PDB file of C-alpha atoms and ligand atoms in Angstrom:
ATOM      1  CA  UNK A  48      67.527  95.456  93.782  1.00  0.00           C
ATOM      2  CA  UNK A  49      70.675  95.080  91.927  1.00  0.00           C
ATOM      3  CA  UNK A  50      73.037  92.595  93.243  1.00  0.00           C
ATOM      4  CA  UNK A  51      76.856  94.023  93.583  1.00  0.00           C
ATOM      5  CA  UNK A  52      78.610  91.015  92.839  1.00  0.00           C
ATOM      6  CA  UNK A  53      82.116  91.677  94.298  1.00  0.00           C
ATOM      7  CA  UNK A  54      83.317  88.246  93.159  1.00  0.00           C
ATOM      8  CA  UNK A  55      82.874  89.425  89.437  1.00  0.00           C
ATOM      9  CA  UNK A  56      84.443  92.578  89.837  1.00  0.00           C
ATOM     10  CA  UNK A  57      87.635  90.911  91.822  1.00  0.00           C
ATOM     11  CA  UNK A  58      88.116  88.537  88.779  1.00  0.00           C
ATOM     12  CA  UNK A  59      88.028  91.302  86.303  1.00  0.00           C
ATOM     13  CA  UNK A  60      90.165  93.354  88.297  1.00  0.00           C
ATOM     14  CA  UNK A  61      92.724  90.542  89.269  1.00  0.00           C
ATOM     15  CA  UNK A  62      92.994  90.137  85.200  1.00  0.00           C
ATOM     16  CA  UNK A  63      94.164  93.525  84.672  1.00  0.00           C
ATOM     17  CA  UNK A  64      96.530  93.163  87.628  1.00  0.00           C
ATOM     18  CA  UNK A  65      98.176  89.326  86.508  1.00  0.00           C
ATOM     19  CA  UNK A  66      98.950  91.491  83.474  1.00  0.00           C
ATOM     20  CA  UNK A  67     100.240  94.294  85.312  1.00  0.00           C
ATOM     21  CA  UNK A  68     102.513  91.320  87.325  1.00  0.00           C
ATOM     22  CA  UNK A  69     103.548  90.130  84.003  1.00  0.00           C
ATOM     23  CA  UNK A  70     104.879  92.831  82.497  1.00  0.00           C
ATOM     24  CA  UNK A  71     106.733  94.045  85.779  1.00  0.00           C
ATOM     25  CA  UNK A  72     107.961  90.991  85.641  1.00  0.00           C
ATOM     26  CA  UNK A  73     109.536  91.021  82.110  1.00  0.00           C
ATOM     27  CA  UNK A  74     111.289  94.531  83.092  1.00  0.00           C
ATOM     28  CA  UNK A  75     112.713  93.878  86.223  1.00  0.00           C
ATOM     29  CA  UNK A  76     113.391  89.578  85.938  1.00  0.00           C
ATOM     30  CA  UNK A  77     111.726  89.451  89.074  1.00  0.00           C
ATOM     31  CA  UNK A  78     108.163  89.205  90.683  1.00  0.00           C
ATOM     32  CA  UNK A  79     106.433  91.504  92.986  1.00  0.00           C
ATOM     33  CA  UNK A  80     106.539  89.573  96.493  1.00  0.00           C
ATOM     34  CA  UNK A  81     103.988  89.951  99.350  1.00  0.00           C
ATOM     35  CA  UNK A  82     105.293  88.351 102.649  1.00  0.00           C
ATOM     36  CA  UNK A  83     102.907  87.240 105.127  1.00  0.00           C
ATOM     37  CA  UNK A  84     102.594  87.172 108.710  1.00  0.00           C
ATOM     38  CA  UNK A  85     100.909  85.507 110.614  1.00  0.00           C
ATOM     39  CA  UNK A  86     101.140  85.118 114.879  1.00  0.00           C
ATOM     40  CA  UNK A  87      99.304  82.728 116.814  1.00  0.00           C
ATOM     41  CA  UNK A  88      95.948  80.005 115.911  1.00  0.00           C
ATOM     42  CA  UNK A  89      93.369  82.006 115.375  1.00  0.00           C
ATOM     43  CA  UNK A  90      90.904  79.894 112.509  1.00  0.00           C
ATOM     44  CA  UNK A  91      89.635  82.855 110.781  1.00  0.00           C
ATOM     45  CA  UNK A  92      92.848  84.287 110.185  1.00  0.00           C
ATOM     46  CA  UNK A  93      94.356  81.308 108.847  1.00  0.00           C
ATOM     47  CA  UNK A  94      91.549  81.333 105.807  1.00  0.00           C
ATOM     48  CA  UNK A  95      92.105  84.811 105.475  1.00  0.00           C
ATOM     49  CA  UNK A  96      96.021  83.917 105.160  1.00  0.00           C
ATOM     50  CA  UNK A  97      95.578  80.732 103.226  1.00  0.00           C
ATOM     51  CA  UNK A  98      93.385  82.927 100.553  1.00  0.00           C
ATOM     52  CA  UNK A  99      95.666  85.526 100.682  1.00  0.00           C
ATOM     53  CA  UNK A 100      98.269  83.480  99.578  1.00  0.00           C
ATOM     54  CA  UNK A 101      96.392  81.599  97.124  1.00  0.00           C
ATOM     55  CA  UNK A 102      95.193  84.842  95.238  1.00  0.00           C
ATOM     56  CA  UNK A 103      99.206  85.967  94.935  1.00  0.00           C
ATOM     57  CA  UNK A 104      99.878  82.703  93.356  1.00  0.00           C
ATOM     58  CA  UNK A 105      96.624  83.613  91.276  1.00  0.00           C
ATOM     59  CA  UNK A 106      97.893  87.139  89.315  1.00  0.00           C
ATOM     60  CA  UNK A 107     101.614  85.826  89.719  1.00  0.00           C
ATOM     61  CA  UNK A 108     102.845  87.958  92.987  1.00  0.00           C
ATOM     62  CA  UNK A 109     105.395  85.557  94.617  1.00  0.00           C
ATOM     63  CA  UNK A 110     104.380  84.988  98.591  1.00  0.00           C
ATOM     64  CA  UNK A 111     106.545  84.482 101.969  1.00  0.00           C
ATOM     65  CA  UNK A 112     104.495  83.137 104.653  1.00  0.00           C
ATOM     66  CA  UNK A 113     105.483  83.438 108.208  1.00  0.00           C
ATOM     67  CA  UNK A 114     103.705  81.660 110.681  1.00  0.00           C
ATOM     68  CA  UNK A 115     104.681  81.985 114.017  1.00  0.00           C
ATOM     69  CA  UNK A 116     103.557  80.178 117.245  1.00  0.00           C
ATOM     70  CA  UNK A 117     101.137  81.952 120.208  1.00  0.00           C
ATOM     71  CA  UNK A 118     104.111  82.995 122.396  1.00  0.00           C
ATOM     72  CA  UNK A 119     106.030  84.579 120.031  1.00  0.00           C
ATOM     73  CA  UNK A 120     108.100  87.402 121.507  1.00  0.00           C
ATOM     74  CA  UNK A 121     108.063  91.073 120.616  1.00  0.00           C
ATOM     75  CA  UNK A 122     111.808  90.704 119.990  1.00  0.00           C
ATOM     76  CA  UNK A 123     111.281  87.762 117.605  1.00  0.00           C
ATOM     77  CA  UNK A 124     108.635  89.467 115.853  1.00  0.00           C
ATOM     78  CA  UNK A 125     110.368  92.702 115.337  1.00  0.00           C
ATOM     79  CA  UNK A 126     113.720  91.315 114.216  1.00  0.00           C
ATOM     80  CA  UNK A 127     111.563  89.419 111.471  1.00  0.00           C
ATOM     81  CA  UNK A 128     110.074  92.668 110.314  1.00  0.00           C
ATOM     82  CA  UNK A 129     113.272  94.018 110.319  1.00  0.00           C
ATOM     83  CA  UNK A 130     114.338  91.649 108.030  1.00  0.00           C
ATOM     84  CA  UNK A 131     111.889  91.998 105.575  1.00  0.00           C
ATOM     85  CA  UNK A 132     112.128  95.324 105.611  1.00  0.00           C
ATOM     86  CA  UNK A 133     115.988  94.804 104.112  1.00  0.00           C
ATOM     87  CA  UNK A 134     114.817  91.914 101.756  1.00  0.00           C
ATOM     88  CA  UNK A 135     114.816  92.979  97.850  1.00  0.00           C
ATOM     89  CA  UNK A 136     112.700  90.471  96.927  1.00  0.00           C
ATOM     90  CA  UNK A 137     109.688  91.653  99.513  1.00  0.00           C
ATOM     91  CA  UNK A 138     107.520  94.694  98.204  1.00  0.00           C
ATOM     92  CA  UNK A 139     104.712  94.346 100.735  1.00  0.00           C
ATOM     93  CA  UNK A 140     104.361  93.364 104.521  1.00  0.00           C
ATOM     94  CA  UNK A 141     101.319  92.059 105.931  1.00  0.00           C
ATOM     95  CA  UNK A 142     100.683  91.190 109.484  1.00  0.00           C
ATOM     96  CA  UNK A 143      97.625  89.642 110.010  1.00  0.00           C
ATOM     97  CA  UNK A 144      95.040  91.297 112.663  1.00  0.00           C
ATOM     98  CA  UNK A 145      94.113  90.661 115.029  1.00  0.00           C
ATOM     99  CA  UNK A 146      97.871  89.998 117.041  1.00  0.00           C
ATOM    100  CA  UNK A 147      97.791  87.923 119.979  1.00  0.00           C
ATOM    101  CA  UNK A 148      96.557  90.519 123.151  1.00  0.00           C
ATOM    102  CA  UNK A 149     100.142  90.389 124.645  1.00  0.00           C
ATOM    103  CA  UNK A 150     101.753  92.060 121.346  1.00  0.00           C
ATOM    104  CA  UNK A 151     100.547  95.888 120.852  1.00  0.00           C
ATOM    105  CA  UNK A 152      99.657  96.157 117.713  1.00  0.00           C
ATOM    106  CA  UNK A 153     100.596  99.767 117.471  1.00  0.00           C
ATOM    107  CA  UNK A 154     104.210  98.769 118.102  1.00  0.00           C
ATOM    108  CA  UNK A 155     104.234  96.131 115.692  1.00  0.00           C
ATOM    109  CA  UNK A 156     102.910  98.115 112.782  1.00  0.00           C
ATOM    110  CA  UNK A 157     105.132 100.805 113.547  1.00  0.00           C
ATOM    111  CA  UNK A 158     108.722  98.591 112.564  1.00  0.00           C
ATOM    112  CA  UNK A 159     106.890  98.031 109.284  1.00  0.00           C
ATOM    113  CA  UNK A 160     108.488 100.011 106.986  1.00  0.00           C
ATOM    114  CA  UNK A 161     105.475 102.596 105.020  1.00  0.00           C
ATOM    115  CA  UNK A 162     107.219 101.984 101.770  1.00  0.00           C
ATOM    116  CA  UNK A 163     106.676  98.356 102.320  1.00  0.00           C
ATOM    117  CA  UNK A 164     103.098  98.684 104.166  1.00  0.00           C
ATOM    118  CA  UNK A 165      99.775  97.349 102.071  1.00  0.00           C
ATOM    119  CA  UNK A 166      97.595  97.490 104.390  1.00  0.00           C
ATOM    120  CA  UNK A 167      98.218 101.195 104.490  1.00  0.00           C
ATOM    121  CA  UNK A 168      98.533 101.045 108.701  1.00  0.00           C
ATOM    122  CA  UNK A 169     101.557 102.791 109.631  1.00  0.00           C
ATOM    123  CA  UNK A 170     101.337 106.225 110.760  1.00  0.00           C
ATOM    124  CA  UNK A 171     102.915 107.510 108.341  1.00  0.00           C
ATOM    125  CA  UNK A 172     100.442 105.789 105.459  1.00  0.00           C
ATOM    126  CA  UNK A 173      97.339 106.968 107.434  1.00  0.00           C
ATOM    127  CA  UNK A 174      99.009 110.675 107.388  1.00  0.00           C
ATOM    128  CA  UNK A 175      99.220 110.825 103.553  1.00  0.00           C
ATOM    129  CA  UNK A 176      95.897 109.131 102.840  1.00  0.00           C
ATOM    130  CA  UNK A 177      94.627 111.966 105.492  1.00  0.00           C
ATOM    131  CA  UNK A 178      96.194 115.157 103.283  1.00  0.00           C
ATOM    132  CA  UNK A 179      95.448 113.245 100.107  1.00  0.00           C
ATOM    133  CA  UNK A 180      98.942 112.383  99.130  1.00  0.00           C
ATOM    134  CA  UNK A 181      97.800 108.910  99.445  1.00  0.00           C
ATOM    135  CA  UNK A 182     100.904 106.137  98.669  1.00  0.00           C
ATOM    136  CA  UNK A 183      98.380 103.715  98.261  1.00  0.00           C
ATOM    137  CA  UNK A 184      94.901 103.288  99.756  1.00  0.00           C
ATOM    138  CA  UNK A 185      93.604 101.088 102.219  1.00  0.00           C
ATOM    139  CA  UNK A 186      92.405  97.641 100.837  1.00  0.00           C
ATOM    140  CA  UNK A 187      88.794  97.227 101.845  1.00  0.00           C
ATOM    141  CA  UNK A 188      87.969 100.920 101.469  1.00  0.00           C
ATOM    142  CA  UNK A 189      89.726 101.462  97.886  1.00  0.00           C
ATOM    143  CA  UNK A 190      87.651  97.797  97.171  1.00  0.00           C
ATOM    144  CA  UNK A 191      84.374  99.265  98.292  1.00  0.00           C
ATOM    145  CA  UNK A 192      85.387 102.430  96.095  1.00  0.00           C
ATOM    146  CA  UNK A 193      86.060 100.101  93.555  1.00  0.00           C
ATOM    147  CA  UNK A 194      82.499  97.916  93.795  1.00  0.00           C
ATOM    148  CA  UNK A 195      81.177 101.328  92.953  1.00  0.00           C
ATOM    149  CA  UNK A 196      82.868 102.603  89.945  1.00  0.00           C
ATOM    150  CA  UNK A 197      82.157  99.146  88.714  1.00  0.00           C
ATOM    151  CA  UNK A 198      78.138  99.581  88.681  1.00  0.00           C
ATOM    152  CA  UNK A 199      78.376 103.550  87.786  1.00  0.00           C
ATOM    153  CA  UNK A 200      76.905 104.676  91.195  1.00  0.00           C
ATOM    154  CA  UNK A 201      77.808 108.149  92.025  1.00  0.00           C
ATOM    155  CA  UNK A 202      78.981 109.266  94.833  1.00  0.00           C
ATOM    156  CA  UNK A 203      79.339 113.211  94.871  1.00  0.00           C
ATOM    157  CA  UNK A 204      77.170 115.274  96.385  1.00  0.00           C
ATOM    158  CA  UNK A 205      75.291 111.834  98.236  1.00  0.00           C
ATOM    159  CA  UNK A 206      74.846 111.788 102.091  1.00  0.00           C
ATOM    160  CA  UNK A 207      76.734 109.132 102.815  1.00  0.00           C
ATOM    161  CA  UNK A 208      76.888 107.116 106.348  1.00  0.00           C
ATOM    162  CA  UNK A 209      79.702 104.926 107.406  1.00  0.00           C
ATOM    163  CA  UNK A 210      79.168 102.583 110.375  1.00  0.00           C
ATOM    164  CA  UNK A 211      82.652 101.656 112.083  1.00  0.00           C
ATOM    165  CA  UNK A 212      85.359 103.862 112.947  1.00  0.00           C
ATOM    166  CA  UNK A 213      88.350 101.100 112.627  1.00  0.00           C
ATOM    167  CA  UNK A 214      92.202 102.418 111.196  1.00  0.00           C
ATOM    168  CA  UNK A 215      91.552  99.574 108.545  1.00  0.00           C
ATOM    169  CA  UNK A 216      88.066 100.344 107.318  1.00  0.00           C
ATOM    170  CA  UNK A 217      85.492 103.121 109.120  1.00  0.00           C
ATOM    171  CA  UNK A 218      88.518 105.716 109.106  1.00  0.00           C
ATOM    172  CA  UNK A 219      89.726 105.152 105.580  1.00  0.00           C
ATOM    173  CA  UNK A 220      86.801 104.357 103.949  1.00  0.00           C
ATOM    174  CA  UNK A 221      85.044 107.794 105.078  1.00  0.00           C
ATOM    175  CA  UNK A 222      87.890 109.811 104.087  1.00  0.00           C
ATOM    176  CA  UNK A 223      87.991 107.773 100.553  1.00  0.00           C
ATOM    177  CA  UNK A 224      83.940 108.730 100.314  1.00  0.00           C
ATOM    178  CA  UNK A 225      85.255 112.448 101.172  1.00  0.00           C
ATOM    179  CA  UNK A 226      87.019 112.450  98.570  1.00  0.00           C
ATOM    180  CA  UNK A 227      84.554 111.530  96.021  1.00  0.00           C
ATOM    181  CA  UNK A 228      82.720 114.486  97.219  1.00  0.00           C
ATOM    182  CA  UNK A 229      79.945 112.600  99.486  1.00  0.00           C
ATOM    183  CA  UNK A 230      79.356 114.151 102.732  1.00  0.00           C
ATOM    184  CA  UNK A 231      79.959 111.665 105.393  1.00  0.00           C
ATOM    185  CA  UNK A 232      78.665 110.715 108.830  1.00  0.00           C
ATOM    186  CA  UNK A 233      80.591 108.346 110.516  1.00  0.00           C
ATOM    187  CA  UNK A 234      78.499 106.395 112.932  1.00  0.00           C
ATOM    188  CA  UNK A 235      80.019 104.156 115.851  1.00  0.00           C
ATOM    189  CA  UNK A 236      79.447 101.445 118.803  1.00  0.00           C
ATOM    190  CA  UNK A 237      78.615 104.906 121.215  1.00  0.00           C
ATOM    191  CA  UNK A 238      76.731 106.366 118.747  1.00  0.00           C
ATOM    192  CA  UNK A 239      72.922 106.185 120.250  1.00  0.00           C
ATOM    193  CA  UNK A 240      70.915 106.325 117.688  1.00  0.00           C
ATOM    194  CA  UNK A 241      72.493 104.441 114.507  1.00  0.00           C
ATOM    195  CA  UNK A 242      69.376 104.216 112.527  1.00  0.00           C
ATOM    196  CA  UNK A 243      68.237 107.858 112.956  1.00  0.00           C
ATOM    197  CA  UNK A 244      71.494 108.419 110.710  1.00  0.00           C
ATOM    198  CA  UNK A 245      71.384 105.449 108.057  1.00  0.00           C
ATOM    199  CA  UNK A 246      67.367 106.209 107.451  1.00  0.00           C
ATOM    200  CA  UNK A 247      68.612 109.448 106.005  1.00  0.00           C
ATOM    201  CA  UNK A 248      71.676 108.195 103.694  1.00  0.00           C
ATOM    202  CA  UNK A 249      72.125 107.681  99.819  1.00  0.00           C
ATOM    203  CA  UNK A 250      75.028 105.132 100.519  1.00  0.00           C
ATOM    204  CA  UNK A 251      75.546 103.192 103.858  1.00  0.00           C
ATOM    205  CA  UNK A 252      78.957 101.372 103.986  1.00  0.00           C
ATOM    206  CA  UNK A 253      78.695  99.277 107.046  1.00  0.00           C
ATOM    207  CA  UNK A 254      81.883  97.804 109.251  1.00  0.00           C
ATOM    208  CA  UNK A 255      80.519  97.105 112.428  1.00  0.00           C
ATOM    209  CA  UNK A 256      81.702  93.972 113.322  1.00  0.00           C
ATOM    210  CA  UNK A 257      77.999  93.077 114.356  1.00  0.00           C
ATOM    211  CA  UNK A 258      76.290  90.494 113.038  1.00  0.00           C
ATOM    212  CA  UNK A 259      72.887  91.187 110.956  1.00  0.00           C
ATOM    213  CA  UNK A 260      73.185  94.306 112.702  1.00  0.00           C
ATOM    214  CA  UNK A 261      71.066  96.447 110.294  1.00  0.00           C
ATOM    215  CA  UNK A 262      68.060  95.365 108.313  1.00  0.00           C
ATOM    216  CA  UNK A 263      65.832  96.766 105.775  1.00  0.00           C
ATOM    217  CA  UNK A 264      63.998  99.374 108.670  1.00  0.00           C
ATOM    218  CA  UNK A 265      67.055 101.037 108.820  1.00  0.00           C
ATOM    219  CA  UNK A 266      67.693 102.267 105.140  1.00  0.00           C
ATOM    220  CA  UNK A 267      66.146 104.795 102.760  1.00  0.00           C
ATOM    221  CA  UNK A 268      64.272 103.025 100.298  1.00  0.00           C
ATOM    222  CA  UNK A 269      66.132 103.014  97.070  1.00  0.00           C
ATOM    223  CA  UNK A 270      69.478 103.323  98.952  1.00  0.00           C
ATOM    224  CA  UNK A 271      72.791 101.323  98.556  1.00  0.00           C
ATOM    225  CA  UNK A 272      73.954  99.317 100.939  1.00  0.00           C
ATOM    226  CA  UNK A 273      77.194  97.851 101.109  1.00  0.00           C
ATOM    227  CA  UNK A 274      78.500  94.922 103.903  1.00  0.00           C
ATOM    228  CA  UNK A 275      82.105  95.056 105.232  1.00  0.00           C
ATOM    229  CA  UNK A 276      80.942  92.842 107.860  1.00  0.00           C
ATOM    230  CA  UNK A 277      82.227  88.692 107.659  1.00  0.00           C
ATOM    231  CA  UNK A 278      80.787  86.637 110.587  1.00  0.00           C
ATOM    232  CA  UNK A 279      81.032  83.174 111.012  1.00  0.00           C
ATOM    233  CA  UNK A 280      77.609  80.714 111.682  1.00  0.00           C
ATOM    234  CA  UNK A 281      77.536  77.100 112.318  1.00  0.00           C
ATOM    235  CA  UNK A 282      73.816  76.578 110.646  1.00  0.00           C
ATOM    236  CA  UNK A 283      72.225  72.651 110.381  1.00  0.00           C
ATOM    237  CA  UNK A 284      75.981  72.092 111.046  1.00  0.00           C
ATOM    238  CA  UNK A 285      77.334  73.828 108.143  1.00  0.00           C
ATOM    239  CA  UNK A 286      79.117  76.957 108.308  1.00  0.00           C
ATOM    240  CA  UNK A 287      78.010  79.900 106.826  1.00  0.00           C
ATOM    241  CA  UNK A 288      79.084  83.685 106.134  1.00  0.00           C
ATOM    242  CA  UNK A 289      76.747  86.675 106.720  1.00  0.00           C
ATOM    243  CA  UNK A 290      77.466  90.105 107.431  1.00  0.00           C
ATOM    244  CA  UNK A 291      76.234  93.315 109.620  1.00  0.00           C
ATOM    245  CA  UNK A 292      73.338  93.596 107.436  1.00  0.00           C
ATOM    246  CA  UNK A 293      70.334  90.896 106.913  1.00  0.00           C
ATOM    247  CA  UNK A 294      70.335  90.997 103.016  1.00  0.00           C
ATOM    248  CA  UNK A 295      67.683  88.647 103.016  1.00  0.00           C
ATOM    249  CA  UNK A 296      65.549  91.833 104.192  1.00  0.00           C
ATOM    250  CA  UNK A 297      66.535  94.228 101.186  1.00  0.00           C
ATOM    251  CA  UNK A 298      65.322  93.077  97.709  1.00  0.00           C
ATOM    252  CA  UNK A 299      62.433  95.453  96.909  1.00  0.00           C
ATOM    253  CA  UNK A 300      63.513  98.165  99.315  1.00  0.00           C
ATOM    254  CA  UNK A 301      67.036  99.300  98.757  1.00  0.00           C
ATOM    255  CA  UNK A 302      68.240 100.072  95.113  1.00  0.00           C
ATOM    256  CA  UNK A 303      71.959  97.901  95.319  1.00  0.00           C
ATOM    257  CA  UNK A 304      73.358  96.006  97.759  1.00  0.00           C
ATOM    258  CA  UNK A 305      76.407  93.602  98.658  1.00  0.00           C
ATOM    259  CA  UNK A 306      76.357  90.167  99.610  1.00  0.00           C
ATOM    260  CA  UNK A 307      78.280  88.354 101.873  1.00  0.00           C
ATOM    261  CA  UNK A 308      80.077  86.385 101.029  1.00  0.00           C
ATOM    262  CA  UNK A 309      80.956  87.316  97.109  1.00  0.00           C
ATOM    263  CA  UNK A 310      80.584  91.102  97.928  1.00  0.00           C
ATOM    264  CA  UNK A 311      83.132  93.050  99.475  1.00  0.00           C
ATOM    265  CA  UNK A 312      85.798  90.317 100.861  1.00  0.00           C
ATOM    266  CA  UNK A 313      86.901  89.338  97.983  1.00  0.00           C
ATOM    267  CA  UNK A 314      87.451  92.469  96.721  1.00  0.00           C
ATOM    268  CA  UNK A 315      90.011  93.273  99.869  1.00  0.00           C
ATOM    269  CA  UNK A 316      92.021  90.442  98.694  1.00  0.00           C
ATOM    270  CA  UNK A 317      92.490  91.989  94.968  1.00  0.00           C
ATOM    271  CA  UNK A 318      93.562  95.819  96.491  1.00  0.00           C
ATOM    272  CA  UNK A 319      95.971  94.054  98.467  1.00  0.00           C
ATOM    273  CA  UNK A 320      97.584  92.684  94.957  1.00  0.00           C
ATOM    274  CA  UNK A 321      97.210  96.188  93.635  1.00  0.00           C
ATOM    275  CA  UNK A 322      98.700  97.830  96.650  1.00  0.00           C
ATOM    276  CA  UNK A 323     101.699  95.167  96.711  1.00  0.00           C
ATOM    277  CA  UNK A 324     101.992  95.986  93.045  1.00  0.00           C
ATOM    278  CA  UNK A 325     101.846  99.495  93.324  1.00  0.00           C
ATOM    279  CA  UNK A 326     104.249  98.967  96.341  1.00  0.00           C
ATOM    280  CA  UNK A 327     107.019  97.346  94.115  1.00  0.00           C
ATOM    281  CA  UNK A 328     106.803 100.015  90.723  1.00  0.00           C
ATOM    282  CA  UNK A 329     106.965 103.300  93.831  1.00  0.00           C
ATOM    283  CA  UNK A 330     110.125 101.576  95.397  1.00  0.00           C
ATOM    284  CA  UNK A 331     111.705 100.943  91.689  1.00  0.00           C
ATOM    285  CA  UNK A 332     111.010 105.234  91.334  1.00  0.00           C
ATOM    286  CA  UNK A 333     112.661 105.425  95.058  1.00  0.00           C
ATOM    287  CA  UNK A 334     115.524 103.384  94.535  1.00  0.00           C
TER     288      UNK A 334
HETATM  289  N1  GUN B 124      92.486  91.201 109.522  1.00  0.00           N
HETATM  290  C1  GUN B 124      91.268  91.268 108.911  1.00  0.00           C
HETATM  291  N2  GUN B 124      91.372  91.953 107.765  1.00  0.00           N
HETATM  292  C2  GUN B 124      92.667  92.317 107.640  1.00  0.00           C
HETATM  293  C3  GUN B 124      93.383  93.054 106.637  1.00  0.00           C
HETATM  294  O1  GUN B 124      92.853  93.522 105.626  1.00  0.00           O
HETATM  295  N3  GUN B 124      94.715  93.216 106.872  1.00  0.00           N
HETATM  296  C4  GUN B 124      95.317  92.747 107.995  1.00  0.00           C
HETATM  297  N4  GUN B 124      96.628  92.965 108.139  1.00  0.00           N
HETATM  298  N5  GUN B 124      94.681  92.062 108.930  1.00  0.00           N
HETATM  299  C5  GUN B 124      93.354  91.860 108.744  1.00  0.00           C
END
């Protein structure tokens, strides 16, 4: 089984992007900025934050981070956005998921403006990825997509399964696998039968939010599996990451596979430089 090391690709990639920074920086005397957002305690969010920001600082992107308390108002939240919306200096908004219950998160991604959006969640971002007039793609999906290219695996004409159906990843990432030509079964929490579909597929891209939900029974032998999952597991007291899939199961079965972690996460984290990038050059065409 060949090991798709996410972690390797994400450092290559974040190369070409730091040089990307650099020379955006040189014409336009300023860096692309990412501001960050970030409502209540929750602990997993705050890593995913604190290595958000970290990996700006890494390819030169300059970061805002906003962190605002539990009982933060929708008023207070949406004059924020508002505000950097206006500022120059901010290319990309990011409001870390999931929001406190009380806030709808439908309202609050709406005030972000799609010109300013990497995440690629307003309407009006989902709509162009949709008819393929894509502004910029959605991070996990375009990282998977990415993961891919990387090891030379083809995609067109496979029978592809994706397991999720989430704005972020199930949604985006079986339209991005549509576009490569797979055809695509998207497979969900009411779906009955899960396996029946995966036992059949070239590629699986699973985003269930289950953990060690699938395991080797479930996949065509020589398949390729990739994990979107991330849970969190206290074992002999020490944390540890795993996914929706038990790797552990695959070697000698299934042809590739991700790990987690050093598979797909941290491969999320270098789209979202590329989007923010990609953000700041489109606005500079704009005006
Ligand atoms: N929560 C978990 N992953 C993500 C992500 O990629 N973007 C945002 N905004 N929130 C998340």
């Amino acid at each position: 089984m060949q090991l798709l090391d996410g972690k390797a690709v994400a450092v290559k990639k974040r190369q070409e992007i730091a040089e990307n920074v650099e020379e955006f920086i040189q014409s336009q005397q300023r860096a692309p900025g990412l501001a960050v957002v970030l409502v209540g305690e929750d602990p997993a969010s705050a890593v995913y934050v604190r290595n958000k920001i970290k990996a700006c600082e890494q390819v030169g992107v300059l970061s805002f981070e906003h962190r605002l308390p539990e009982r933060t108002s929708l008023k207070e939240l949406q004059t924020l956005i508002t505000r950097l919306n206006q500022d120059d200096q901010v290319d990309g908004i990011l409001v870390q998921l999931p929001l406190p219950k009380r806030l709808n998160e439908h309202d609050v991604l709406s005030w972000i403006d799609p010109q300013k959006d990497p995440d690629g969640l307003t309407t009006e971002n989902l709509g162009l990825m949709l008819s393929g007039r894509a502004r910029i793609y959605s991070c996990t999906p375009n990282g998977v997509m990415e993961i891919l290219k990387h090891y030379d695996i083809s995609i067109e004409g496979k029978l592809a399964v994706v397991v999720g159906r989430s704005n972020i990843v199930g949604k985006p990432m079986a339209l991005l696998l549509q576009h490569a030509n797979a055809t695509v079964t998207v497979c969900h929490s009411r779906t009955p039968d899960i396996s029946l579909h995966t036992k059949q597929a070239d590629l699986v891209v699973v985003a269930a939010g289950k953990k060690a939900l699938l395991g080797k029974k479930d996949f065509k032998q020589g398949a390729v599996v990739v994990d979107v999952g991330m849970h969190r597991e206290v074992v002999d007291g020490k944390t540890k990451l795993c996914g929706d899939v038990r790797f552990e199961e695959l070697d000698g079965w299934v042809s590739a596979a991700t790990p987690v972690p050093g598979g797909v996460g941290p491969m999320t984290i270098t789209m979202l430089l590329h989007n923010t990038l990609q953000l700041a050059k489109q606005r500079l065409e704009v005006g």
